[in-house]
XYZ file of N, CA, C and O in Angstrom:
732
model
N 97.780 92.424 86.857
C 97.971 91.397 85.870
C 96.803 91.427 84.893
O 95.899 90.636 84.987
N 96.835 92.367 84.030
C 95.747 92.502 83.086
C 96.214 92.132 81.696
O 97.381 91.951 81.437
N 95.290 92.071 80.795
C 95.618 91.803 79.403
C 95.205 90.397 79.026
O 95.033 89.525 79.847
N 95.055 90.199 77.727
C 94.655 88.889 77.257
C 95.816 87.922 77.379
O 96.942 88.229 77.059
N 95.525 86.771 77.875
C 96.544 85.752 78.027
C 97.502 86.009 79.181
O 98.528 85.370 79.270
N 97.164 86.943 80.056
C 98.058 87.255 81.169
C 98.051 86.113 82.170
O 97.028 85.487 82.421
N 99.201 85.843 82.721
C 99.308 84.807 83.741
C 98.832 85.361 85.070
O 99.055 86.520 85.372
N 98.210 84.519 85.853
C 97.782 84.933 87.184
C 98.988 84.907 88.122
O 99.970 84.209 87.859
N 98.916 85.645 89.235
C 100.013 85.605 90.199
C 100.314 84.194 90.698
O 101.475 83.839 90.899
N 99.271 83.370 90.875
C 99.486 81.998 91.338
C 100.266 81.170 90.320
O 101.153 80.400 90.684
N 99.947 81.340 89.046
C 100.648 80.598 87.996
C 102.110 81.034 87.941
O 103.021 80.205 87.858
N 102.348 82.335 88.010
C 103.722 82.852 87.976
C 104.515 82.319 89.157
O 105.633 81.824 89.006
N 103.934 82.405 90.354
C 104.622 81.934 91.557
C 104.883 80.435 91.476
O 105.979 79.971 91.814
N 103.912 79.665 91.006
C 104.093 78.213 90.888
C 105.195 77.866 89.898
O 106.000 76.966 90.141
N 105.243 78.584 88.766
C 106.286 78.314 87.772
C 107.669 78.675 88.306
O 108.634 77.952 88.073
N 107.762 79.804 89.008
C 109.044 80.180 89.618
C 109.470 79.139 90.631
O 110.625 78.700 90.654
N 108.543 78.738 91.480
C 108.836 77.755 92.519
C 109.287 76.433 91.891
O 110.268 75.831 92.333
N 108.604 75.997 90.846
C 108.965 74.738 90.190
C 110.338 74.829 89.532
O 111.144 73.899 89.641
N 110.618 75.950 88.863
C 111.914 76.112 88.200
C 113.050 76.132 89.219
O 114.098 75.528 89.000
N 112.849 76.813 90.335
C 113.894 76.888 91.349
C 114.046 75.563 92.091
O 115.143 75.194 92.488
N 112.946 74.840 92.268
C 113.020 73.532 92.912
C 113.774 72.550 92.021
O 114.579 71.749 92.509
N 113.546 72.626 90.714
C 114.259 71.772 89.770
C 115.756 72.033 89.834
O 116.561 71.122 89.756
N 116.106 73.320 90.031
C 117.518 73.698 90.140
C 118.064 73.442 91.541
O 119.234 73.704 91.807
N 117.205 72.970 92.461
C 117.634 72.693 93.829
C 117.809 73.945 94.670
O 118.508 73.931 95.671
N 117.151 75.047 94.274
C 117.336 76.323 94.959
C 116.172 76.753 95.820
O 116.303 77.677 96.615
N 114.997 76.169 95.662
C 113.845 76.592 96.453
C 112.911 75.431 96.681
O 112.869 74.488 95.904
N 112.159 75.540 97.749
C 111.170 74.541 98.102
C 109.996 74.630 97.142
O 109.546 75.716 96.801
N 109.475 73.515 96.714
C 108.339 73.501 95.814
C 107.020 73.448 96.568
O 105.976 73.270 95.970
N 107.052 73.647 97.881
C 105.852 73.558 98.710
C 104.970 74.775 98.612
O 105.192 75.680 97.819
N 103.932 74.850 99.456
C 102.970 75.939 99.402
C 103.595 77.284 99.755
O 104.598 77.368 100.441
N 102.943 78.351 99.264
C 103.486 79.707 99.415
C 103.172 80.327 100.767
O 103.609 81.422 101.043
N 102.445 79.649 101.633
C 102.030 80.291 102.872
C 103.084 80.223 103.977
O 102.848 80.655 105.081
N 104.267 79.683 103.686
C 105.346 79.680 104.665
C 106.190 80.932 104.498
O 106.259 81.506 103.430
N 106.858 81.350 105.569
C 107.715 82.532 105.514
C 108.968 82.238 104.714
O 109.414 81.105 104.623
N 109.565 83.327 104.180
C 110.843 83.187 103.495
C 111.865 82.692 104.508
O 111.910 83.146 105.627
N 112.675 81.772 104.118
C 113.668 81.214 105.018
C 113.847 79.749 104.719
O 113.640 79.318 103.595
N 114.199 78.978 105.695
C 114.390 77.541 105.511
C 113.129 76.798 105.919
O 112.434 77.198 106.840
N 112.840 75.730 105.211
C 111.686 74.934 105.628
C 112.040 74.162 106.902
O 113.169 74.152 107.343
N 111.072 73.532 107.517
C 111.267 72.884 108.821
C 112.307 71.764 108.776
O 112.956 71.472 109.752
N 112.452 71.139 107.635
C 113.411 70.047 107.518
C 114.820 70.556 107.211
O 115.731 69.773 107.017
N 115.004 71.882 107.138
C 116.314 72.444 106.843
C 116.646 72.398 105.370
O 117.802 72.512 104.980
N 115.637 72.253 104.524
C 115.854 72.147 103.083
C 116.087 73.493 102.426
O 116.562 74.431 103.039
N 115.731 73.585 101.193
C 115.981 74.787 100.405
C 115.058 75.924 100.833
O 114.064 75.719 101.509
N 115.414 77.131 100.438
C 114.656 78.314 100.825
C 113.270 78.324 100.192
O 113.058 77.808 99.109
N 112.327 78.917 100.889
C 110.938 78.998 100.457
C 110.702 80.381 99.863
O 111.196 81.369 100.370
N 109.939 80.456 98.781
C 109.626 81.732 98.158
C 108.505 82.433 98.905
O 107.613 81.799 99.446
N 108.549 83.760 98.896
C 107.507 84.573 99.490
C 106.931 85.433 98.372
O 107.691 86.064 97.639
N 105.617 85.456 98.214
C 104.987 86.216 97.139
C 103.910 87.129 97.704
O 103.216 86.770 98.647
N 103.798 88.310 97.104
C 102.793 89.281 97.521
C 102.243 89.966 96.271
O 103.000 90.351 95.381
N 100.932 90.100 96.200
C 100.304 90.748 95.066
C 99.663 92.052 95.508
O 98.923 92.083 96.491
N 99.977 93.139 94.795
C 99.345 94.429 95.027
C 98.988 95.025 93.677
O 99.857 95.142 92.810
N 97.751 95.382 93.489
C 97.230 95.913 92.230
C 97.704 95.074 91.055
O 97.396 93.908 90.969
N 98.479 95.633 90.140
C 98.933 94.885 88.970
C 100.349 94.337 89.122
O 100.973 93.966 88.143
N 100.856 94.282 90.343
C 102.248 93.888 90.542
C 102.338 92.662 91.443
O 101.749 92.628 92.514
N 103.101 91.685 90.985
C 103.423 90.526 91.797
C 104.869 90.693 92.240
O 105.763 90.869 91.417
N 105.102 90.669 93.546
C 106.447 90.748 94.099
C 106.794 89.387 94.675
O 106.073 88.869 95.516
N 107.891 88.821 94.198
C 108.343 87.523 94.685
C 109.726 87.710 95.292
O 110.639 88.202 94.633
N 109.863 87.338 96.561
C 111.143 87.405 97.250
C 111.814 86.046 97.131
O 111.216 85.027 97.470
N 113.036 86.060 96.626
C 113.798 84.825 96.438
C 115.073 84.904 97.273
O 115.556 85.998 97.565
N 115.625 83.782 97.653
C 116.901 83.805 98.378
C 118.019 84.265 97.437
O 117.924 84.083 96.224
N 119.069 84.876 97.977
C 120.148 85.388 97.120
C 120.751 84.344 96.186
O 121.070 84.654 95.038
N 120.890 83.104 96.646
C 121.495 82.071 95.802
C 120.603 81.696 94.616
O 121.064 81.080 93.665
N 119.330 82.073 94.654
C 118.399 81.763 93.569
C 118.148 82.967 92.658
O 117.324 82.890 91.749
N 118.842 84.071 92.880
C 118.608 85.323 92.147
C 118.715 85.136 90.634
O 117.799 85.468 89.891
N 119.820 84.611 90.163
C 120.035 84.466 88.717
C 119.059 83.446 88.131
O 118.494 83.666 87.059
N 118.825 82.358 88.836
C 117.880 81.343 88.347
C 116.464 81.908 88.262
O 115.727 81.606 87.321
N 116.083 82.746 89.224
C 114.746 83.357 89.192
C 114.618 84.320 88.012
O 113.581 84.345 87.341
N 115.656 85.094 87.748
C 115.623 85.994 86.589
C 115.589 85.211 85.278
O 114.871 85.586 84.343
N 116.342 84.126 85.211
C 116.325 83.291 84.007
C 114.948 82.670 83.801
O 114.436 82.621 82.672
N 114.328 82.224 84.878
C 112.970 81.675 84.792
C 111.985 82.743 84.329
O 111.120 82.472 83.505
N 112.121 83.961 84.870
C 111.229 85.054 84.462
C 111.337 85.309 82.970
O 110.329 85.499 82.279
N 112.559 85.283 82.444
C 112.754 85.530 81.018
C 112.303 84.346 80.171
O 111.551 84.511 79.205
N 112.749 83.147 80.525
C 112.545 81.976 79.677
C 111.190 81.305 79.857
O 110.584 80.863 78.889
N 110.714 81.191 81.099
C 109.472 80.469 81.369
C 108.250 81.380 81.434
O 107.150 80.968 81.092
N 108.455 82.604 81.915
C 107.322 83.508 82.118
C 107.200 84.558 81.021
O 106.285 85.370 81.043
N 108.129 84.563 80.099
C 108.059 85.486 78.966
C 108.365 86.933 79.312
O 108.010 87.834 78.554
N 109.019 87.176 80.433
C 109.356 88.549 80.832
C 110.598 88.983 80.056
O 111.729 88.865 80.525
N 110.360 89.474 78.851
C 111.442 89.807 77.943
C 111.918 91.252 78.063
O 112.907 91.634 77.446
N 111.242 92.065 78.853
C 111.618 93.469 79.015
C 112.166 93.694 80.419
O 111.455 93.558 81.404
N 113.463 94.024 80.497
C 114.086 94.372 81.768
C 113.879 95.870 81.960
O 114.372 96.682 81.188
N 113.169 96.240 83.023
C 112.826 97.638 83.250
C 113.855 98.331 84.138
O 114.461 99.310 83.730
N 114.070 97.825 85.350
C 115.030 98.456 86.262
C 115.465 97.509 87.355
O 114.837 96.492 87.603
N 116.564 97.881 88.007
C 117.095 97.166 89.166
C 117.632 98.222 90.111
O 118.248 99.195 89.676
N 117.379 98.063 91.396
C 117.870 99.018 92.384
C 118.028 98.337 93.734
O 117.725 97.161 93.881
N 118.460 99.114 94.700
C 118.607 98.619 96.060
C 117.769 99.438 97.018
O 117.363 100.560 96.712
N 117.517 98.864 98.185
C 116.816 99.541 99.273
C 117.520 99.158 100.561
O 117.681 97.969 100.844
N 117.961 100.160 101.323
C 118.606 99.893 102.601
C 117.516 99.593 103.622
O 116.682 100.442 103.922
N 117.518 98.375 104.141
C 116.515 97.973 105.118
C 117.118 97.882 106.511
O 116.758 97.007 107.300
N 118.051 98.786 106.780
C 118.725 98.924 108.074
C 119.338 97.613 108.545
O 120.163 97.050 107.850
N 118.938 97.116 109.708
C 119.556 95.925 110.290
C 119.315 94.657 109.472
O 120.085 93.707 109.559
N 118.254 94.631 108.678
C 117.954 93.449 107.864
C 118.933 93.294 106.701
O 119.149 92.189 106.221
N 119.523 94.385 106.245
C 120.464 94.347 105.129
C 119.986 95.209 103.976
O 119.157 96.105 104.139
N 120.502 94.923 102.801
C 120.133 95.656 101.591
C 119.278 94.735 100.728
O 119.666 93.595 100.444
N 118.121 95.228 100.314
C 117.274 94.482 99.391
C 117.628 94.922 97.975
O 117.854 96.101 97.725
N 117.702 93.975 97.062
C 117.886 94.273 95.645
C 116.603 93.869 94.950
O 116.078 92.778 95.174
N 116.083 94.777 94.122
C 114.831 94.548 93.420
C 115.041 94.712 91.922
O 115.781 95.607 91.501
N 114.397 93.864 91.142
C 114.436 93.970 89.683
C 113.004 93.869 89.166
O 112.260 92.967 89.545
N 112.644 94.816 88.299
C 111.315 94.808 87.691
C 111.445 94.362 86.245
O 112.218 94.928 85.472
N 110.706 93.304 85.906
C 110.680 92.801 84.537
C 109.228 92.746 84.074
O 108.297 92.733 84.888
N 109.044 92.725 82.747
C 107.705 92.807 82.172
C 107.619 91.898 80.958
O 108.585 91.763 80.200
N 106.465 91.287 80.764
C 106.210 90.478 79.585
C 105.428 91.304 78.578
O 104.289 91.699 78.845
N 106.045 91.579 77.445
C 105.363 92.350 76.406
C 104.197 91.561 75.817
O 103.133 92.121 75.568
N 104.380 90.263 75.628
C 103.320 89.442 75.045
C 102.214 89.150 76.060
O 101.023 89.290 75.758
N 102.584 88.746 77.267
C 101.601 88.386 78.284
C 101.063 89.565 79.061
O 100.064 89.450 79.765
N 101.736 90.693 78.951
C 101.337 91.938 79.622
C 101.232 91.766 81.138
O 100.280 92.207 81.756
N 102.246 91.133 81.719
C 102.271 91.013 83.176
C 103.614 91.512 83.717
O 104.649 91.399 83.069
N 103.537 92.100 84.893
C 104.696 92.645 85.604
C 105.170 91.630 86.634
O 104.376 90.885 87.190
N 106.463 91.658 86.929
C 107.019 90.848 87.990
C 108.132 91.641 88.653
O 109.018 92.162 87.986
N 108.053 91.750 89.962
C 109.099 92.395 90.746
C 109.784 91.310 91.561
O 109.168 90.704 92.435
N 111.044 91.045 91.227
C 111.821 90.069 91.986
C 112.628 90.812 93.026
O 113.186 91.880 92.748
N 112.686 90.246 94.227
C 113.353 90.895 95.357
C 114.187 89.859 96.083
O 113.795 88.701 96.202
N 115.350 90.287 96.568
C 116.162 89.443 97.430
C 116.768 90.318 98.508
O 116.967 91.516 98.297
N 117.008 89.751 99.663
C 117.549 90.488 100.799
C 118.958 89.984 101.087
O 119.175 88.776 101.213
N 119.899 90.929 101.197
C 121.302 90.602 101.408
C 121.745 91.084 102.782
O 122.060 92.259 102.952
N 121.779 90.217 103.778
C 122.252 90.633 105.097
C 123.769 90.765 105.100
O 124.464 90.156 104.289
N 124.289 91.568 106.022
C 125.740 91.731 106.151
C 126.331 92.470 104.966
O 125.748 93.415 104.446
N 127.494 92.004 104.525
C 128.141 92.597 103.352
C 127.334 92.200 102.115
O 127.256 91.020 101.784
N 126.738 93.173 101.433
C 125.859 92.831 100.305
C 126.632 92.353 99.076
O 127.360 93.115 98.453
N 126.466 91.078 98.742
C 127.075 90.474 97.558
C 125.997 89.662 96.849
O 125.220 88.967 97.487
N 125.989 89.765 95.518
C 124.972 89.077 94.734
C 125.546 88.763 93.359
O 126.321 89.560 92.816
N 125.148 87.649 92.783
C 125.578 87.302 91.425
C 124.980 88.302 90.434
O 123.864 88.775 90.610
N 125.724 88.609 89.395
C 125.264 89.565 88.402
C 124.138 89.000 87.545
O 124.081 87.793 87.296
N 123.266 89.877 87.106
C 122.166 89.502 86.216
C 122.477 89.831 84.763
O 121.640 89.648 83.891
N 123.685 90.317 84.488
C 124.018 90.758 83.133
C 124.037 89.619 82.121
O 123.870 89.861 80.928
N 124.219 88.383 82.570
C 124.155 87.245 81.654
C 122.733 86.898 81.249
O 122.519 86.223 80.243
N 121.758 87.355 82.014
C 120.350 87.094 81.716
C 119.747 88.286 80.957
O 119.111 88.123 79.920
N 119.937 89.471 81.508
C 119.438 90.708 80.897
C 120.617 91.662 80.724
O 121.201 92.125 81.706
N 120.965 91.957 79.472
C 122.085 92.878 79.231
C 121.814 94.256 79.811
O 122.727 94.961 80.207
N 120.548 94.647 79.892
C 120.183 95.951 80.435
C 120.475 96.107 81.912
O 120.431 97.210 82.447
N 120.803 95.019 82.591
C 121.104 95.092 84.022
C 122.466 95.726 84.286
O 122.730 96.161 85.408
N 123.302 95.821 83.287
C 124.671 96.334 83.459
C 124.697 97.694 84.152
O 125.305 97.856 85.204
N 124.072 98.670 83.568
C 124.095 100.031 84.113
C 123.425 100.080 85.483
O 123.914 100.736 86.390
N 122.326 99.388 85.643
C 121.589 99.393 86.915
C 122.425 98.782 88.042
O 122.395 99.269 89.171
N 123.142 97.709 87.745
C 123.999 97.102 88.759
C 125.165 98.015 89.107
O 125.565 98.098 90.276
N 125.707 98.710 88.123
C 126.783 99.663 88.410
C 126.297 100.769 89.337
O 126.973 101.154 90.296
N 125.109 101.282 89.080
C 124.551 102.338 89.932
C 124.250 101.800 91.338
O 124.546 102.464 92.339
N 123.683 100.611 91.430
C 123.359 100.023 92.724
C 124.631 99.714 93.512
O 124.675 99.899 94.728
N 125.666 99.308 92.833
C 126.968 99.088 93.485
C 127.500 100.404 94.044
O 127.935 100.478 95.196
N 127.432 101.436 93.243
C 127.971 102.732 93.645
C 127.164 103.384 94.766
O 127.728 103.961 95.695
N 125.854 103.290 94.712
C 124.998 103.996 95.667
C 124.665 103.200 96.926
O 124.397 103.781 97.975
N 124.658 101.851 96.838
C 124.294 101.008 97.984
C 125.410 100.083 98.440
O 125.277 99.409 99.449
N 126.493 99.984 97.669
C 127.617 99.142 98.051
C 127.427 97.667 97.771
O 128.168 96.840 98.297
N 126.463 97.295 96.933
C 126.251 95.889 96.590
C 127.310 95.479 95.565
O 127.465 96.128 94.535
N 128.035 94.416 95.868
C 129.033 93.888 94.940
C 128.343 92.824 94.092
O 127.845 91.829 94.619
N 128.300 93.053 92.789
C 127.694 92.097 91.866
C 128.802 91.211 91.305
O 129.570 91.629 90.433
N 128.887 90.005 91.851
C 129.949 89.082 91.475
C 129.772 88.623 90.033
O 128.682 88.241 89.630
N 130.854 88.718 89.259
C 130.819 88.326 87.861
C 130.460 89.465 86.926
O 130.410 89.272 85.707
N 130.208 90.660 87.474
C 129.876 91.810 86.617
C 131.105 92.187 85.801
O 132.217 92.204 86.319
N 130.938 92.520 84.509
C 132.098 92.815 83.668
C 132.904 94.039 84.102
O 134.116 94.067 83.954
N 132.243 95.055 84.670
C 132.978 96.241 85.135
C 132.080 97.083 86.040
O 131.101 97.662 85.595
N 132.432 97.161 87.290
C 131.664 97.957 88.250
C 132.304 99.338 88.410
O 132.607 99.783 89.509
N 132.517 100.014 87.286
C 133.108 101.356 87.295
C 132.103 102.369 87.828
O 130.891 102.226 87.629
N 132.598 103.447 88.459
C 131.693 104.500 88.942
C 130.948 105.179 87.791
O 131.501 105.365 86.708
N 129.698 105.521 88.045
C 128.876 106.231 87.065
C 128.648 107.686 87.464
O 128.679 108.577 86.624
N 128.388 107.915 88.744
C 127.915 109.220 89.193
C 128.862 109.926 90.151
O 128.888 111.145 90.196
N 129.590 109.182 90.933
C 130.434 109.766 91.973
C 131.869 109.915 91.484
O 132.305 109.173 90.596
N 132.619 110.844 92.070
C 134.021 110.990 91.664
C 134.841 109.763 92.056
O 134.513 109.054 93.008
N 135.901 109.512 91.304
C 136.783 108.382 91.607
C 137.290 108.488 93.036
O 137.644 109.567 93.506
N 137.300 107.373 93.727
C 137.816 107.331 95.086
C 136.873 107.883 96.142
O 137.285 108.121 97.272
N 135.606 108.074 95.820
C 134.643 108.614 96.795
C 134.577 107.729 98.027
O 134.551 108.216 99.150
N 134.506 106.419 97.837
C 134.647 105.475 98.930
C 133.489 105.351 99.899
O 133.614 104.668 100.902
N 132.366 106.002 99.667
C 131.203 105.875 100.540
C 129.987 105.506 99.707
O 130.010 105.606 98.482
N 128.935 105.075 100.376
C 127.710 104.679 99.681
C 126.583 105.623 100.110
O 125.984 105.440 101.159
N 126.296 106.625 99.297
C 125.408 107.713 99.721
C 123.936 107.364 99.895
O 123.219 108.115 100.555
N 123.447 106.268 99.370
C 122.032 105.950 99.565
C 121.790 104.961 100.699
O 120.650 104.561 100.939
N 122.837 104.601 101.433
C 122.661 103.812 102.644
C 122.247 104.769 103.762
O 122.657 105.926 103.809
N 121.431 104.287 104.655
C 120.866 105.155 105.688
C 121.887 105.580 106.740
O 121.643 106.536 107.467
N 123.022 104.926 106.793
C 124.048 105.349 107.746
C 124.974 106.432 107.175
O 125.865 106.911 107.851
N 124.750 106.837 105.927
C 125.523 107.902 105.300
C 125.052 109.255 105.843
O 123.868 109.564 105.803
N 125.981 110.037 106.360
C 125.634 111.339 106.941
C 125.783 112.414 105.874
O 126.870 112.589 105.315
N 124.699 113.130 105.607
C 124.750 114.228 104.642
C 125.593 115.361 105.201
O 125.511 115.683 106.393
N 126.401 115.976 104.353
C 127.286 117.063 104.795
C 126.487 118.201 105.415
O 126.895 118.793 106.414
N 125.318 118.508 104.869
C 124.501 119.601 105.404
C 124.020 119.287 106.820
O 123.814 120.199 107.625
N 123.855 118.019 107.175
C 123.371 117.650 108.509
C 124.470 117.728 109.549
O 124.216 117.695 110.734
N 125.733 117.781 109.113
C 126.828 117.972 110.066
C 126.823 119.404 110.593
O 127.211 119.664 111.725
N 126.375 120.330 109.758
C 126.382 121.745 110.114
C 125.187 122.123 110.992
O 125.310 122.894 111.930
N 124.003 121.591 110.652
C 122.809 121.924 111.439
C 121.833 120.754 111.375
O 121.834 119.965 110.436
N 120.987 120.651 112.395
C 120.007 119.564 112.485
C 118.978 119.674 111.386
O 118.669 120.763 110.888
N 118.400 118.532 111.062
C 117.298 118.484 110.098
C 116.121 119.234 110.694
O 115.732 119.003 111.842
N 115.493 120.160 109.939
C 114.391 120.959 110.494
C 113.216 120.140 110.993
O 112.568 120.506 111.975
N 112.954 119.009 110.370
C 111.829 118.182 110.787
C 112.099 117.369 112.040
O 111.201 116.743 112.583
N 113.323 117.351 112.524
C 113.684 116.555 113.697
C 113.283 117.235 114.996
O 113.290 116.625 116.026
N 112.947 118.524 114.947
C 112.615 119.257 116.176
C 111.200 119.013 116.597
O 110.327 118.789 115.847
């Protein structure tokens, strides 16, 4: 988080927490609690981690669009860089979006974890650039982006029917012979 006028990670996290609490989507309490439900069974708590120049904030899936809107409107993150998925095995599929503030010169990585069948609201209403990234993430990780204008295939042939970047996908070459590093 460098640059003149850059927001500190604490300020960014506090603003996100306040915006989501106002929307009834997240707890406005301290950041030292784990992601999940607070003790009273209230709204989900945000989890934040800072590494070098990157602040990563994990939000609950129901707060995904509100967190992106807050990043754009409240934090000045006007540049949508990328969105992708990560297969976290039994935990589910994580969806990550990297946004950047051109004026404030700060990065923000928003993350959400989707257990079970991965479904998430589309970010295309907040950042038009999310369209292609969501299509690719749908095709490669099987995440269904609800409300997306068209989740047409980008890279795979029509009717492929599998998600090649999930860890349970078996590569055709591995059916023929074992991975050399496995011995």
